[in-house]
Amino acid sequence: MNKRVITAIAGLGLTVGLLGSGAPAGAQVGTAGESTAAVVAAPKAPKGARAVVQVAPNPTAKRGQEVTITGHCGGGKGLKAVLAGLDRQHPVLQNIRIIEDDPKGFVAKATLAPKVGNGVGPVFVDCGGEAGVTLLVTHV
């Protein structure tokens, strides 16, 4: 991965954390007798960080369980890599296989690492110019 993609991934990780701690979308505001929904719009992701990624099932329940990584590249060239965890010594996912690298809809498969515990870990995708991140919750 190049420096630009790594910077975008780091920014995405911070954005996920900030959005996760904010007020819920659709929070109710108004005066007596009035009820209106406030729409909380998420900021548009910066160039280099527009890929979208999901993991299913999420949360996972068993070590060795197969998960499916899907999404789109948000203008990137196609799925190049999937990374999970914060370092190579403690991976969250193993045996990552890219099944379909189409930028409009990619699919990858992986298995939950045998030594992973309960917690939350990032899953990053590199789409050749665009990056994306989501969080994988584990309850083993």
mmCIF file with all atom_site columns, C-alpha atoms in Angstrom:
data_model
loop_
_atom_site.group_PDB
_atom_site.id
_atom_site.type_symbol
_atom_site.label_atom_id
_atom_site.label_alt_id
_atom_site.label_comp_id
_atom_site.label_asym_id
_atom_site.label_entity_id
_atom_site.label_seq_id
_atom_site.pdbx_PDB_ins_code
_atom_site.Cartn_x
_atom_site.Cartn_y
_atom_site.Cartn_z
_atom_site.occupancy
_atom_site.B_iso_or_equiv
_atom_site.pdbx_formal_charge
_atom_site.auth_seq_id
_atom_site.auth_comp_id
_atom_site.auth_asym_id
_atom_site.auth_atom_id
_atom_site.pdbx_PDB_model_num
ATOM 1   C CA . MET A 1 1   ? 0.000   0.000   0.000  1.00 0.00 ? 1   MET A CA 1
ATOM 2   C CA . ASN A 1 2   ? 1.187   3.500   -0.699 1.00 0.00 ? 2   ASN A CA 1
ATOM 3   C CA . LYS A 1 3   ? 1.450   6.350   1.808  1.00 0.00 ? 3   LYS A CA 1
ATOM 4   C CA . ARG A 1 4   ? -1.707  8.059   0.518  1.00 0.00 ? 4   ARG A CA 1
ATOM 5   C CA . VAL A 1 5   ? -3.848  4.958   1.082  1.00 0.00 ? 5   VAL A CA 1
ATOM 6   C CA . ILE A 1 6   ? -2.408  4.438   4.587  1.00 0.00 ? 6   ILE A CA 1
ATOM 7   C CA . THR A 1 7   ? -3.174  8.089   5.436  1.00 0.00 ? 7   THR A CA 1
ATOM 8   C CA . ALA A 1 8   ? -6.735  7.681   4.134  1.00 0.00 ? 8   ALA A CA 1
ATOM 9   C CA . ILE A 1 9   ? -7.205  4.513   6.197  1.00 0.00 ? 9   ILE A CA 1
ATOM 10  C CA . ALA A 1 10  ? -6.002  6.274   9.342  1.00 0.00 ? 10  ALA A CA 1
ATOM 11  C CA . GLY A 1 11  ? -8.419  9.137   8.667  1.00 0.00 ? 11  GLY A CA 1
ATOM 12  C CA . LEU A 1 12  ? -11.268 6.692   8.140  1.00 0.00 ? 12  LEU A CA 1
ATOM 13  C CA . GLY A 1 13  ? -10.514 5.005   11.453 1.00 0.00 ? 13  GLY A CA 1
ATOM 14  C CA . LEU A 1 14  ? -10.728 8.349   13.234 1.00 0.00 ? 14  LEU A CA 1
ATOM 15  C CA . THR A 1 15  ? -13.946 9.251   11.395 1.00 0.00 ? 15  THR A CA 1
ATOM 16  C CA . VAL A 1 16  ? -15.582 5.946   12.386 1.00 0.00 ? 16  VAL A CA 1
ATOM 17  C CA . GLY A 1 17  ? -14.702 6.619   16.017 1.00 0.00 ? 17  GLY A CA 1
ATOM 18  C CA . LEU A 1 18  ? -16.010 10.182  15.941 1.00 0.00 ? 18  LEU A CA 1
ATOM 19  C CA . LEU A 1 19  ? -19.250 9.309   14.159 1.00 0.00 ? 19  LEU A CA 1
ATOM 20  C CA . GLY A 1 20  ? -19.815 6.402   16.519 1.00 0.00 ? 20  GLY A CA 1
ATOM 21  C CA . SER A 1 21  ? -19.643 8.710   19.537 1.00 0.00 ? 21  SER A CA 1
ATOM 22  C CA . GLY A 1 22  ? -21.964 11.417  18.175 1.00 0.00 ? 22  GLY A CA 1
ATOM 23  C CA . ALA A 1 23  ? -25.684 11.908  18.538 1.00 0.00 ? 23  ALA A CA 1
ATOM 24  C CA . PRO A 1 24  ? -27.867 9.311   16.866 1.00 0.00 ? 24  PRO A CA 1
ATOM 25  C CA . ALA A 1 25  ? -29.339 10.142  13.475 1.00 0.00 ? 25  ALA A CA 1
ATOM 26  C CA . GLY A 1 26  ? -33.015 11.086  13.698 1.00 0.00 ? 26  GLY A CA 1
ATOM 27  C CA . ALA A 1 27  ? -32.782 12.556  17.211 1.00 0.00 ? 27  ALA A CA 1
ATOM 28  C CA . GLN A 1 28  ? -36.044 14.252  18.145 1.00 0.00 ? 28  GLN A CA 1
ATOM 29  C CA . VAL A 1 29  ? -36.128 18.022  18.640 1.00 0.00 ? 29  VAL A CA 1
ATOM 30  C CA . GLY A 1 30  ? -38.998 20.503  18.919 1.00 0.00 ? 30  GLY A CA 1
ATOM 31  C CA . THR A 1 31  ? -41.176 22.510  21.266 1.00 0.00 ? 31  THR A CA 1
ATOM 32  C CA . ALA A 1 32  ? -44.259 21.536  23.256 1.00 0.00 ? 32  ALA A CA 1
ATOM 33  C CA . GLY A 1 33  ? -46.735 19.847  20.936 1.00 0.00 ? 33  GLY A CA 1
ATOM 34  C CA . GLU A 1 34  ? -44.190 19.776  18.109 1.00 0.00 ? 34  GLU A CA 1
ATOM 35  C CA . SER A 1 35  ? -41.995 16.872  17.117 1.00 0.00 ? 35  SER A CA 1
ATOM 36  C CA . THR A 1 36  ? -39.575 17.105  14.240 1.00 0.00 ? 36  THR A CA 1
ATOM 37  C CA . ALA A 1 37  ? -36.701 14.824  13.331 1.00 0.00 ? 37  ALA A CA 1
ATOM 38  C CA . ALA A 1 38  ? -33.296 16.418  13.063 1.00 0.00 ? 38  ALA A CA 1
ATOM 39  C CA . VAL A 1 39  ? -31.336 14.895  10.255 1.00 0.00 ? 39  VAL A CA 1
ATOM 40  C CA . VAL A 1 40  ? -27.684 14.441  11.137 1.00 0.00 ? 40  VAL A CA 1
ATOM 41  C CA . ALA A 1 41  ? -25.789 14.259  7.866  1.00 0.00 ? 41  ALA A CA 1
ATOM 42  C CA . ALA A 1 42  ? -22.467 12.465  7.861  1.00 0.00 ? 42  ALA A CA 1
ATOM 43  C CA . PRO A 1 43  ? -19.707 14.445  6.182  1.00 0.00 ? 43  PRO A CA 1
ATOM 44  C CA . LYS A 1 44  ? -18.726 13.260  2.715  1.00 0.00 ? 44  LYS A CA 1
ATOM 45  C CA . ALA A 1 45  ? -15.595 11.161  2.852  1.00 0.00 ? 45  ALA A CA 1
ATOM 46  C CA . PRO A 1 46  ? -12.452 12.808  1.440  1.00 0.00 ? 46  PRO A CA 1
ATOM 47  C CA . LYS A 1 47  ? -10.927 11.695  -1.848 1.00 0.00 ? 47  LYS A CA 1
ATOM 48  C CA . GLY A 1 48  ? -8.897  8.563   -1.182 1.00 0.00 ? 48  GLY A CA 1
ATOM 49  C CA . ALA A 1 49  ? -11.314 7.338   1.506  1.00 0.00 ? 49  ALA A CA 1
ATOM 50  C CA . ARG A 1 50  ? -14.558 6.671   -0.381 1.00 0.00 ? 50  ARG A CA 1
ATOM 51  C CA . ALA A 1 51  ? -14.646 2.884   -0.562 1.00 0.00 ? 51  ALA A CA 1
ATOM 52  C CA . VAL A 1 52  ? -17.512 1.265   1.355  1.00 0.00 ? 52  VAL A CA 1
ATOM 53  C CA . VAL A 1 53  ? -17.061 -2.080  3.129  1.00 0.00 ? 53  VAL A CA 1
ATOM 54  C CA . GLN A 1 54  ? -19.296 -4.416  5.161  1.00 0.00 ? 54  GLN A CA 1
ATOM 55  C CA . VAL A 1 55  ? -18.548 -7.708  6.920  1.00 0.00 ? 55  VAL A CA 1
ATOM 56  C CA . ALA A 1 56  ? -21.157 -10.431 7.464  1.00 0.00 ? 56  ALA A CA 1
ATOM 57  C CA . PRO A 1 57  ? -21.905 -11.959 9.836  1.00 0.00 ? 57  PRO A CA 1
ATOM 58  C CA . ASN A 1 58  ? -21.092 -9.131  12.202 1.00 0.00 ? 58  ASN A CA 1
ATOM 59  C CA . PRO A 1 59  ? -20.752 -9.739  15.117 1.00 0.00 ? 59  PRO A CA 1
ATOM 60  C CA . THR A 1 60  ? -19.004 -13.062 14.664 1.00 0.00 ? 60  THR A CA 1
ATOM 61  C CA . ALA A 1 61  ? -19.426 -15.837 17.196 1.00 0.00 ? 61  ALA A CA 1
ATOM 62  C CA . LYS A 1 62  ? -16.837 -18.577 16.572 1.00 0.00 ? 62  LYS A CA 1
ATOM 63  C CA . ARG A 1 63  ? -13.117 -18.713 15.976 1.00 0.00 ? 63  ARG A CA 1
ATOM 64  C CA . GLY A 1 64  ? -12.490 -20.083 12.490 1.00 0.00 ? 64  GLY A CA 1
ATOM 65  C CA . GLN A 1 65  ? -15.895 -18.831 11.276 1.00 0.00 ? 65  GLN A CA 1
ATOM 66  C CA . GLU A 1 66  ? -15.996 -17.736 7.642  1.00 0.00 ? 66  GLU A CA 1
ATOM 67  C CA . VAL A 1 67  ? -17.001 -14.138 6.987  1.00 0.00 ? 67  VAL A CA 1
ATOM 68  C CA . THR A 1 68  ? -17.878 -12.361 3.762  1.00 0.00 ? 68  THR A CA 1
ATOM 69  C CA . ILE A 1 69  ? -16.484 -8.910  2.991  1.00 0.00 ? 69  ILE A CA 1
ATOM 70  C CA . THR A 1 70  ? -18.526 -6.898  0.473  1.00 0.00 ? 70  THR A CA 1
ATOM 71  C CA . GLY A 1 71  ? -18.771 -3.319  -0.718 1.00 0.00 ? 71  GLY A CA 1
ATOM 72  C CA . HIS A 1 72  ? -17.855 -0.956  -3.531 1.00 0.00 ? 72  HIS A CA 1
ATOM 73  C CA . CYS A 1 73  ? -14.760 1.058   -4.344 1.00 0.00 ? 73  CYS A CA 1
ATOM 74  C CA . GLY A 1 74  ? -16.261 4.572   -4.402 1.00 0.00 ? 74  GLY A CA 1
ATOM 75  C CA . GLY A 1 75  ? -14.434 5.474   -7.599 1.00 0.00 ? 75  GLY A CA 1
ATOM 76  C CA . GLY A 1 76  ? -11.352 3.300   -6.995 1.00 0.00 ? 76  GLY A CA 1
ATOM 77  C CA . LYS A 1 77  ? -9.959  0.872   -9.570 1.00 0.00 ? 77  LYS A CA 1
ATOM 78  C CA . GLY A 1 78  ? -11.006 -2.412  -7.895 1.00 0.00 ? 78  GLY A CA 1
ATOM 79  C CA . LEU A 1 79  ? -10.368 -4.384  -4.727 1.00 0.00 ? 79  LEU A CA 1
ATOM 80  C CA . LYS A 1 80  ? -6.611  -4.848  -4.277 1.00 0.00 ? 80  LYS A CA 1
ATOM 81  C CA . ALA A 1 81  ? -6.306  -5.944  -0.629 1.00 0.00 ? 81  ALA A CA 1
ATOM 82  C CA . VAL A 1 82  ? -8.227  -6.619  2.590  1.00 0.00 ? 82  VAL A CA 1
ATOM 83  C CA . LEU A 1 83  ? -6.479  -6.076  5.934  1.00 0.00 ? 83  LEU A CA 1
ATOM 84  C CA . ALA A 1 84  ? -7.898  -6.792  9.394  1.00 0.00 ? 84  ALA A CA 1
ATOM 85  C CA . GLY A 1 85  ? -6.411  -5.886  12.753 1.00 0.00 ? 85  GLY A CA 1
ATOM 86  C CA . LEU A 1 86  ? -3.793  -3.369  13.725 1.00 0.00 ? 86  LEU A CA 1
ATOM 87  C CA . ASP A 1 87  ? -0.606  -5.373  13.189 1.00 0.00 ? 87  ASP A CA 1
ATOM 88  C CA . ARG A 1 88  ? 0.667   -8.484  11.417 1.00 0.00 ? 88  ARG A CA 1
ATOM 89  C CA . GLN A 1 89  ? 1.456   -10.338 14.647 1.00 0.00 ? 89  GLN A CA 1
ATOM 90  C CA . HIS A 1 90  ? -2.209  -10.361 15.768 1.00 0.00 ? 90  HIS A CA 1
ATOM 91  C CA . PRO A 1 91  ? -4.437  -10.704 12.687 1.00 0.00 ? 91  PRO A CA 1
ATOM 92  C CA . VAL A 1 92  ? -8.219  -10.702 13.113 1.00 0.00 ? 92  VAL A CA 1
ATOM 93  C CA . LEU A 1 93  ? -8.854  -12.467 9.789  1.00 0.00 ? 93  LEU A CA 1
ATOM 94  C CA . GLN A 1 94  ? -6.860  -15.202 8.064  1.00 0.00 ? 94  GLN A CA 1
ATOM 95  C CA . ASN A 1 95  ? -7.010  -16.894 4.655  1.00 0.00 ? 95  ASN A CA 1
ATOM 96  C CA . ILE A 1 96  ? -8.335  -13.739 2.997  1.00 0.00 ? 96  ILE A CA 1
ATOM 97  C CA . ARG A 1 97  ? -9.415  -14.500 -0.564 1.00 0.00 ? 97  ARG A CA 1
ATOM 98  C CA . ILE A 1 98  ? -10.651 -11.942 -3.087 1.00 0.00 ? 98  ILE A CA 1
ATOM 99  C CA . ILE A 1 99  ? -13.539 -13.604 -4.942 1.00 0.00 ? 99  ILE A CA 1
ATOM 100 C CA . GLU A 1 100 ? -14.678 -10.634 -7.074 1.00 0.00 ? 100 GLU A CA 1
ATOM 101 C CA . ASP A 1 101 ? -12.607 -7.438  -7.434 1.00 0.00 ? 101 ASP A CA 1
ATOM 102 C CA . ASP A 1 102 ? -15.204 -5.397  -9.378 1.00 0.00 ? 102 ASP A CA 1
ATOM 103 C CA . PRO A 1 103 ? -15.058 -1.745  -8.209 1.00 0.00 ? 103 PRO A CA 1
ATOM 104 C CA . LYS A 1 104 ? -18.867 -1.479  -8.369 1.00 0.00 ? 104 LYS A CA 1
ATOM 105 C CA . GLY A 1 105 ? -19.349 -4.490  -6.093 1.00 0.00 ? 105 GLY A CA 1
ATOM 106 C CA . PHE A 1 106 ? -16.520 -6.572  -4.627 1.00 0.00 ? 106 PHE A CA 1
ATOM 107 C CA . VAL A 1 107 ? -16.627 -9.804  -2.609 1.00 0.00 ? 107 VAL A CA 1
ATOM 108 C CA . ALA A 1 108 ? -13.936 -11.406 -0.447 1.00 0.00 ? 108 ALA A CA 1
ATOM 109 C CA . LYS A 1 109 ? -13.981 -14.309 2.018  1.00 0.00 ? 109 LYS A CA 1
ATOM 110 C CA . ALA A 1 110 ? -11.884 -14.876 5.149  1.00 0.00 ? 110 ALA A CA 1
ATOM 111 C CA . THR A 1 111 ? -11.896 -16.838 8.398  1.00 0.00 ? 111 THR A CA 1
ATOM 112 C CA . LEU A 1 112 ? -11.775 -15.468 11.923 1.00 0.00 ? 112 LEU A CA 1
ATOM 113 C CA . ALA A 1 113 ? -8.333  -16.060 13.459 1.00 0.00 ? 113 ALA A CA 1
ATOM 114 C CA . PRO A 1 114 ? -8.095  -18.950 15.951 1.00 0.00 ? 114 PRO A CA 1
ATOM 115 C CA . LYS A 1 115 ? -6.631  -16.788 18.761 1.00 0.00 ? 115 LYS A CA 1
ATOM 116 C CA . VAL A 1 116 ? -8.960  -13.792 18.486 1.00 0.00 ? 116 VAL A CA 1
ATOM 117 C CA . GLY A 1 117 ? -10.909 -12.836 21.600 1.00 0.00 ? 117 GLY A CA 1
ATOM 118 C CA . ASN A 1 118 ? -13.920 -10.676 22.389 1.00 0.00 ? 118 ASN A CA 1
ATOM 119 C CA . GLY A 1 119 ? -13.669 -7.156  21.064 1.00 0.00 ? 119 GLY A CA 1
ATOM 120 C CA . VAL A 1 120 ? -13.766 -4.828  18.094 1.00 0.00 ? 120 VAL A CA 1
ATOM 121 C CA . GLY A 1 121 ? -11.236 -4.652  15.277 1.00 0.00 ? 121 GLY A CA 1
ATOM 122 C CA . PRO A 1 122 ? -10.949 -2.697  12.025 1.00 0.00 ? 122 PRO A CA 1
ATOM 123 C CA . VAL A 1 123 ? -11.307 -4.258  8.570  1.00 0.00 ? 123 VAL A CA 1
ATOM 124 C CA . PHE A 1 124 ? -9.680  -2.143  5.843  1.00 0.00 ? 124 PHE A CA 1
ATOM 125 C CA . VAL A 1 125 ? -9.982  -2.396  2.055  1.00 0.00 ? 125 VAL A CA 1
ATOM 126 C CA . ASP A 1 126 ? -7.593  -0.970  -0.544 1.00 0.00 ? 126 ASP A CA 1
ATOM 127 C CA . CYS A 1 127 ? -9.351  -0.247  -3.815 1.00 0.00 ? 127 CYS A CA 1
ATOM 128 C CA . GLY A 1 128 ? -6.469  1.180   -5.814 1.00 0.00 ? 128 GLY A CA 1
ATOM 129 C CA . GLY A 1 129 ? -6.842  4.875   -5.036 1.00 0.00 ? 129 GLY A CA 1
ATOM 130 C CA . GLU A 1 130 ? -9.725  4.668   -2.555 1.00 0.00 ? 130 GLU A CA 1
ATOM 131 C CA . ALA A 1 131 ? -9.768  3.010   0.873  1.00 0.00 ? 131 ALA A CA 1
ATOM 132 C CA . GLY A 1 132 ? -12.520 1.986   3.265  1.00 0.00 ? 132 GLY A CA 1
ATOM 133 C CA . VAL A 1 133 ? -12.873 0.714   6.836  1.00 0.00 ? 133 VAL A CA 1
ATOM 134 C CA . THR A 1 134 ? -15.508 -0.919  8.996  1.00 0.00 ? 134 THR A CA 1
ATOM 135 C CA . LEU A 1 135 ? -15.477 -2.464  12.432 1.00 0.00 ? 135 LEU A CA 1
ATOM 136 C CA . LEU A 1 136 ? -15.800 -6.206  13.100 1.00 0.00 ? 136 LEU A CA 1
ATOM 137 C CA . VAL A 1 137 ? -17.200 -7.210  16.485 1.00 0.00 ? 137 VAL A CA 1
ATOM 138 C CA . THR A 1 138 ? -16.175 -10.590 17.912 1.00 0.00 ? 138 THR A CA 1
ATOM 139 C CA . HIS A 1 139 ? -17.956 -12.529 20.687 1.00 0.00 ? 139 HIS A CA 1
ATOM 140 C CA . VAL A 1 140 ? -16.136 -15.854 21.003 1.00 0.00 ? 140 VAL A CA 1
#
